[in-house]
Coordinates of C-alpha atoms and ligand atoms in Angstrom, one line a residue:
M1 CA 8.4 -33.7 -6.6
R2 CA 7.6 -34.1 -3.0
F3 CA 9.1 -34.2 0.5
M4 CA 12.6 -34.2 1.8
K5 CA 12.1 -37.0 4.2
L6 CA 11.7 -40.7 3.1
P7 CA 8.1 -41.8 3.0
C8 CA 6.9 -44.5 5.3
L9 CA 5.4 -47.4 3.3
Y10 CA 2.9 -50.0 4.5
I11 CA 2.3 -52.9 2.2
V12 CA -1.2 -54.3 2.8
I13 CA -1.9 -57.9 1.9
P14 CA -5.2 -59.8 2.4
C15 CA -4.9 -63.5 2.9
Y16 CA -7.5 -66.2 2.9
N17 CA -6.5 -69.8 3.3
E18 CA -3.1 -69.2 2.0
Q19 CA -0.9 -71.5 4.2
I20 CA 0.6 -73.1 1.1
V21 CA 1.8 -69.9 -0.6
L22 CA 2.6 -67.7 2.4
P23 CA 5.9 -69.4 3.4
Q24 CA 7.2 -68.6 -0.1
T25 CA 5.8 -65.1 -0.5
I26 CA 6.3 -63.6 3.0
P27 CA 10.2 -63.7 2.6
M28 CA 9.6 -62.2 -0.9
F29 CA 7.7 -59.2 0.5
V30 CA 10.1 -58.8 3.4
N31 CA 13.1 -58.8 1.1
K32 CA 11.5 -56.3 -1.2
L33 CA 10.8 -54.0 1.8
N34 CA 14.4 -54.4 3.0
E35 CA 15.7 -53.6 -0.5
L36 CA 13.5 -50.4 -0.7
I37 CA 14.7 -49.4 2.8
S38 CA 18.4 -49.9 2.1
S39 CA 18.2 -48.1 -1.3
E40 CA 16.7 -45.2 0.7
T41 CA 13.5 -45.2 -1.3
I42 CA 11.3 -45.6 1.9
S43 CA 11.9 -45.0 5.6
G44 CA 13.0 -47.7 8.0
S45 CA 9.7 -47.5 9.8
S46 CA 7.9 -49.1 6.8
R47 CA 6.1 -52.4 7.3
V48 CA 4.4 -55.3 5.6
V49 CA 0.9 -55.9 7.0
F50 CA -0.9 -59.2 6.4
V51 CA -4.7 -59.2 6.9
N52 CA -6.0 -62.7 7.7
D53 CA -9.5 -62.8 6.3
G54 CA -11.0 -65.4 8.6
S55 CA -8.9 -68.3 7.2
K56 CA -9.8 -71.8 8.2
D57 CA -6.2 -73.1 7.8
D58 CA -2.9 -72.1 9.5
T59 CA -2.7 -68.8 7.7
W60 CA -3.0 -66.7 11.0
A61 CA -0.5 -69.0 12.8
I62 CA 2.0 -68.4 10.1
I63 CA 1.4 -64.6 10.0
S64 CA 1.5 -64.2 13.8
R65 CA 4.6 -66.3 14.2
C66 CA 6.3 -64.3 11.5
A67 CA 5.3 -61.0 13.1
E68 CA 7.0 -62.1 16.3
Q69 CA 10.2 -63.0 14.6
E70 CA 10.4 -60.3 12.0
I71 CA 10.2 -56.6 13.0
L72 CA 9.1 -55.5 9.5
V73 CA 6.0 -57.8 9.6
E74 CA 2.6 -57.0 11.2
G75 CA -0.6 -58.9 11.1
I76 CA -4.3 -58.1 11.5
C77 CA -6.8 -60.9 12.0
L78 CA -10.5 -60.6 11.1
S79 CA -13.1 -62.3 13.2
R80 CA -14.4 -64.2 10.2
N81 CA -14.2 -64.3 6.4
R82 CA -15.5 -61.0 5.1
G83 CA -14.2 -61.3 1.5
H84 CA -11.2 -59.8 -0.2
Q85 CA -12.5 -56.2 -0.6
N86 CA -13.5 -55.9 3.1
A87 CA -10.2 -57.5 4.3
L88 CA -8.3 -55.0 2.1
L89 CA -10.3 -52.1 3.3
C90 CA -9.8 -53.1 6.9
G91 CA -6.0 -53.2 6.3
L92 CA -5.9 -49.9 4.6
M93 CA -8.0 -48.1 7.2
T94 CA -6.0 -49.6 10.1
V95 CA -2.6 -48.4 8.7
K96 CA -3.6 -45.1 7.1
D97 CA -2.5 -43.0 10.1
K98 CA 0.7 -44.9 10.6
C99 CA 2.3 -44.3 7.3
D100 CA 2.6 -41.8 4.3
V101 CA 1.7 -44.3 1.6
T102 CA 0.3 -47.8 1.1
I103 CA 0.6 -50.4 -1.5
S104 CA -2.0 -53.2 -1.7
I105 CA -1.1 -56.5 -3.3
D106 CA -2.4 -60.1 -3.3
C107 CA -0.4 -62.6 -1.3
D108 CA 0.0 -65.2 -4.0
G109 CA 3.0 -63.8 -5.8
Q110 CA 1.0 -63.2 -9.1
D111 CA 1.7 -59.5 -9.2
D112 CA 5.3 -58.5 -9.9
I113 CA 6.6 -56.9 -6.7
N114 CA 9.3 -55.0 -8.7
A115 CA 6.5 -52.7 -10.0
M116 CA 6.6 -51.2 -6.5
N117 CA 9.7 -49.3 -7.5
D118 CA 7.9 -47.6 -10.4
M119 CA 4.9 -46.9 -8.1
L120 CA 7.0 -45.2 -5.5
E121 CA 8.8 -43.2 -8.2
A122 CA 5.4 -42.0 -9.5
Y123 CA 4.4 -41.2 -5.9
R124 CA 7.7 -39.2 -5.5
K125 CA 6.8 -37.3 -8.6
G126 CA 3.4 -36.3 -7.1
A127 CA 0.9 -39.1 -7.9
D128 CA -1.4 -39.9 -4.9
V129 CA -2.9 -43.0 -6.5
V130 CA -0.9 -45.4 -8.8
Y131 CA -2.7 -48.2 -10.4
G132 CA -0.9 -51.4 -11.2
V133 CA -2.1 -52.5 -14.6
R134 CA -1.4 -55.9 -16.2
S135 CA 0.3 -55.5 -19.5
S136 CA -1.0 -58.8 -20.8
R137 CA -3.2 -61.7 -19.8
K138 CA -1.0 -64.4 -21.1
T139 CA -1.0 -66.5 -18.0
D140 CA -4.8 -66.5 -17.7
T141 CA -7.0 -69.2 -19.0
F142 CA -9.2 -68.2 -22.0
F143 CA -12.3 -68.4 -19.7
K144 CA -10.7 -66.0 -17.1
R145 CA -9.5 -63.6 -19.8
F146 CA -12.9 -63.6 -21.5
T147 CA -15.0 -63.1 -18.3
A148 CA -12.6 -60.4 -17.0
Q149 CA -12.7 -58.4 -20.3
T150 CA -16.5 -58.7 -20.5
F151 CA -16.7 -57.5 -16.9
Y152 CA -14.6 -54.4 -17.6
R153 CA -16.6 -53.5 -20.7
L154 CA -19.9 -54.0 -18.8
L155 CA -18.6 -51.8 -15.9
K156 CA -17.6 -49.1 -18.4
G157 CA -20.9 -49.3 -20.2
M158 CA -22.7 -48.8 -16.9
G159 CA -20.8 -45.6 -16.3
A160 CA -18.4 -46.8 -13.6
E161 CA -14.9 -45.4 -13.9
V162 CA -12.5 -48.3 -13.7
V163 CA -9.0 -48.6 -15.0
Y164 CA -8.8 -51.4 -17.6
N165 CA -6.9 -54.5 -16.4
H166 CA -6.3 -53.1 -13.0
A167 CA -7.2 -55.2 -10.0
D168 CA -6.2 -54.4 -6.5
Y169 CA -2.4 -53.9 -6.9
R170 CA -2.2 -50.2 -6.2
L171 CA -0.4 -47.5 -4.4
I172 CA -2.6 -45.1 -2.4
S173 CA -1.2 -42.2 -0.3
S174 CA -2.5 -41.9 3.3
R175 CA -4.0 -38.5 2.4
V176 CA -6.3 -40.2 -0.2
L177 CA -7.2 -42.9 2.3
N178 CA -8.2 -40.2 4.9
D179 CA -10.7 -38.8 2.4
F180 CA -11.7 -42.3 1.4
A181 CA -12.6 -43.0 5.0
D182 CA -15.6 -40.7 4.5
F183 CA -17.1 -43.2 2.0
K184 CA -19.2 -45.1 4.5
E185 CA -21.0 -47.5 2.2
V186 CA -21.0 -51.2 2.9
N187 CA -21.2 -52.5 -0.7
I188 CA -17.6 -51.9 -1.7
F189 CA -15.7 -52.3 -4.9
L190 CA -12.4 -50.6 -4.2
R191 CA -11.0 -50.3 -7.6
G192 CA -14.0 -48.3 -8.8
M193 CA -14.4 -46.3 -5.7
I194 CA -10.8 -45.0 -5.4
T195 CA -11.3 -43.3 -8.7
L196 CA -14.1 -41.3 -7.2
V197 CA -11.8 -39.8 -4.6
G198 CA -9.9 -38.0 -7.3
F199 CA -6.4 -36.5 -6.8
N200 CA -3.4 -37.1 -9.2
S201 CA -3.3 -40.7 -10.4
T202 CA -1.2 -42.6 -12.9
S203 CA -0.6 -46.2 -13.9
V204 CA 2.4 -48.5 -14.0
Y205 CA 2.4 -51.7 -16.1
Y206 CA 3.6 -55.1 -15.1
E207 CA 3.4 -58.8 -16.2
R208 CA 1.2 -60.9 -14.1
H209 CA 2.5 -64.4 -13.3
E210 CA 0.8 -67.6 -12.3
R211 CA 0.0 -68.2 -8.6
L212 CA 3.2 -69.5 -6.8
A213 CA 1.1 -72.1 -5.0
G214 CA -2.4 -72.9 -3.9
K215 CA -5.5 -72.2 -6.0
S216 CA -7.6 -69.1 -6.8
H217 CA -10.4 -68.1 -4.4
Y218 CA -12.2 -66.4 -7.2
P219 CA -14.2 -69.2 -8.9
F220 CA -16.9 -68.1 -11.4
K221 CA -19.5 -67.7 -8.7
K222 CA -17.4 -65.2 -6.7
M223 CA -16.3 -63.3 -9.9
L224 CA -20.0 -62.9 -10.8
A225 CA -20.8 -61.7 -7.3
L226 CA -17.9 -59.2 -7.5
A227 CA -19.1 -58.0 -11.0
I228 CA -22.6 -57.5 -9.7
D229 CA -21.3 -55.6 -6.6
G230 CA -19.1 -53.6 -8.9
I231 CA -21.9 -52.4 -11.0
T232 CA -24.6 -52.0 -8.4
S233 CA -22.3 -50.2 -5.9
L234 CA -21.2 -47.7 -8.5
S235 CA -24.2 -47.1 -10.7
I236 CA -28.0 -47.0 -10.8
K237 CA -27.9 -47.4 -14.6
P238 CA -29.5 -50.9 -14.6
I239 CA -32.7 -49.2 -13.2
R240 CA -32.6 -46.7 -16.0
L241 CA -32.2 -49.5 -18.5
I242 CA -35.4 -51.1 -17.2
T243 CA -37.3 -47.8 -17.7
S244 CA -35.9 -47.4 -21.2
L245 CA -37.0 -51.0 -22.0
G246 CA -40.5 -50.2 -20.8
A247 CA -40.6 -46.9 -22.8
F248 CA -39.4 -48.7 -25.9
L249 CA -42.0 -51.4 -25.6
L250 CA -44.7 -48.8 -25.0
I251 CA -43.8 -46.8 -28.1
F252 CA -43.5 -50.0 -30.2
N253 CA -46.9 -51.5 -29.2
L254 CA -48.7 -48.1 -29.4
S255 CA -47.4 -47.8 -33.0
V256 CA -48.6 -51.4 -33.8
L257 CA -52.0 -50.6 -32.4
L258 CA -52.2 -47.3 -34.1
I259 CA -51.2 -48.6 -37.5
G260 CA -53.5 -51.6 -37.0
S261 CA -56.5 -49.3 -36.2
I262 CA -55.8 -47.1 -39.3
V263 CA -55.6 -50.1 -41.5
F264 CA -58.8 -51.4 -40.0
L265 CA -60.6 -48.1 -40.4
C266 CA -59.6 -48.0 -44.1
G267 CA -61.6 -51.2 -44.5
N268 CA -58.7 -53.7 -44.7
P269 CA -58.6 -56.9 -42.6
V270 CA -56.3 -56.8 -39.5
S271 CA -54.9 -59.8 -37.7
S272 CA -56.8 -59.9 -34.4
W273 CA -54.1 -61.9 -32.6
L274 CA -51.6 -59.2 -33.5
M275 CA -53.9 -56.5 -32.0
T276 CA -54.6 -58.6 -28.8
L277 CA -50.9 -59.3 -28.4
S278 CA -50.0 -55.6 -28.8
A279 CA -52.7 -54.5 -26.4
S280 CA -51.4 -56.9 -23.7
A281 CA -47.8 -56.1 -24.4
L282 CA -48.8 -52.4 -24.0
L283 CA -50.0 -53.2 -20.4
C284 CA -46.7 -55.1 -19.8
A285 CA -44.8 -52.0 -21.0
L286 CA -46.7 -49.8 -18.5
Q287 CA -45.9 -52.2 -15.7
I288 CA -42.2 -52.2 -16.6
I289 CA -42.2 -48.4 -16.6
A290 CA -43.9 -48.4 -13.3
V291 CA -41.2 -50.7 -11.8
G292 CA -38.6 -48.4 -13.4
V293 CA -40.1 -45.3 -11.7
V294 CA -40.3 -47.0 -8.3
G295 CA -36.7 -48.2 -9.0
E296 CA -35.6 -44.7 -9.7
Y297 CA -36.7 -43.6 -6.2
V298 CA -35.2 -46.7 -4.6
G299 CA -32.0 -45.8 -6.5
K300 CA -32.1 -42.3 -5.0
V301 CA -32.6 -43.7 -1.5
Y302 CA -29.7 -46.1 -2.2
L303 CA -27.4 -43.3 -3.2
E304 CA -28.5 -41.1 -0.3
T305 CA -28.0 -43.8 2.3
K306 CA -24.4 -44.2 1.2
A307 CA -23.9 -40.6 2.5
R308 CA -20.8 -40.2 0.4
P309 CA -19.0 -36.9 0.8
R310 CA -20.3 -34.6 -1.9
Y311 CA -16.9 -33.2 -2.5
I312 CA -13.3 -33.6 -1.4
I313 CA -11.0 -30.6 -1.0
S314 CA -7.5 -31.5 -2.2
E315 CA -5.8 -28.2 -1.2
S316 CA -6.7 -24.9 0.4
T317 CA -5.0 -21.6 1.0
F318 CA -6.7 -21.2 4.3
K319 CA -4.7 -21.8 7.4
N320 CA -6.1 -24.2 9.9
N321 CA -7.2 -21.5 12.4
D322 CA -8.7 -19.2 9.8
Ligands
UDP1 N1 -8.8 -63.2 -0.5 C1 -9.3 -62.8 0.8 N2 -10.5 -63.2 1.1 C2 -11.3 -64.0 0.3 C3 -10.8 -64.4 -0.9 C4 -9.5 -64.0 -1.3 O1 -8.6 -62.1 1.5 O2 -12.5 -64.3 0.7 C5 -7.4 -62.8 -0.9 C6 -6.5 -64.0 -1.3 O3 -5.8 -64.5 -0.2 C7 -5.5 -63.3 -2.2 C8 -6.4 -62.2 -2.9 O4 -7.5 -62.0 -2.0 O5 -4.4 -62.6 -1.6 C9 -6.8 -62.5 -4.3 O6 -7.4 -63.8 -4.3 P1 -7.0 -64.9 -5.4 O7 -5.6 -64.9 -5.7 O8 -7.6 -66.2 -4.9 O9 -7.8 -64.4 -6.7 P2 -7.4 -64.3 -8.2 O10 -6.0 -63.8 -8.3 O11 -7.5 -65.7 -8.7 O12 -8.4 -63.4 -8.9
MG2 MG1 -4.4 -64.5 -7.2

């Protein structure tokens, strides 16, 4: 259990070309915040912050008008479209010093806002990160469900730590965000990176609905780009896979050549095309290994240039002036 005083919550919501859905969802978020304030779950200084990700429609006009009229609403406008992950990061980094805790959520009403109560309860009990996890994928098309599941499996196989069926609906305390600010990399995949910060975390489960209006901004092309970013920003395993493939081919072809030579030396006929093929495949294997070795160093450079903090201290018995 933590604190005596009510926590200040900032809800961070990235928006891209959402003029159709915002008029419906802004009141929804504001009502939720009002409800949480009046039930004394959060403090009265809490806010809903919309981040306009360089929309080409009236999204920013709607947000800024609303911020003028409604004290609980604030807006941030990006200079151009930078993508969901960057917009969200911008929102979180902007508010981290103004509040105790943040919840990030999409603006389309797909995620059940009532799960915020459970998230805040988990926070009160000491969790610093609370992942919103979809309890089912009933409202998804077969294609979306299939691609999403393949994506999670692939990420896991590549050694990235991600919470299954969790997207970007999540509570993060400002203390975690302050440490996360030291992750300076530019290829970002928040749901995989937040797990790297550590601290106490837990999950809450909710049903995901259909979009209230408008259409998804994640067509297959963007999903694929996110998947590639997810894997390559968290892991250099693909490089290792190339090296392993090269090593496998090398051993295989060496064996073929060796066996072929023994058979030949014993006076038996040997297929000459098999020997030629194996010899050239052997050279191929050496090349693949060479690429893998170069890749290994490039991978090291890549990880170094991220300059991620090597460790994060969660608590200390030292006083500040010690
Ligand atoms: N979004 C964004 N920038 C983009 C694309 C999307 O800020 O370039 C926002 C969008 O407004 C929404 C959230 O990211 O709040 C998730 O997008 P969407 O609902 O289109 O994705 P889906 O739920 O279909 O995966
Ligand atoms: Mg959506």
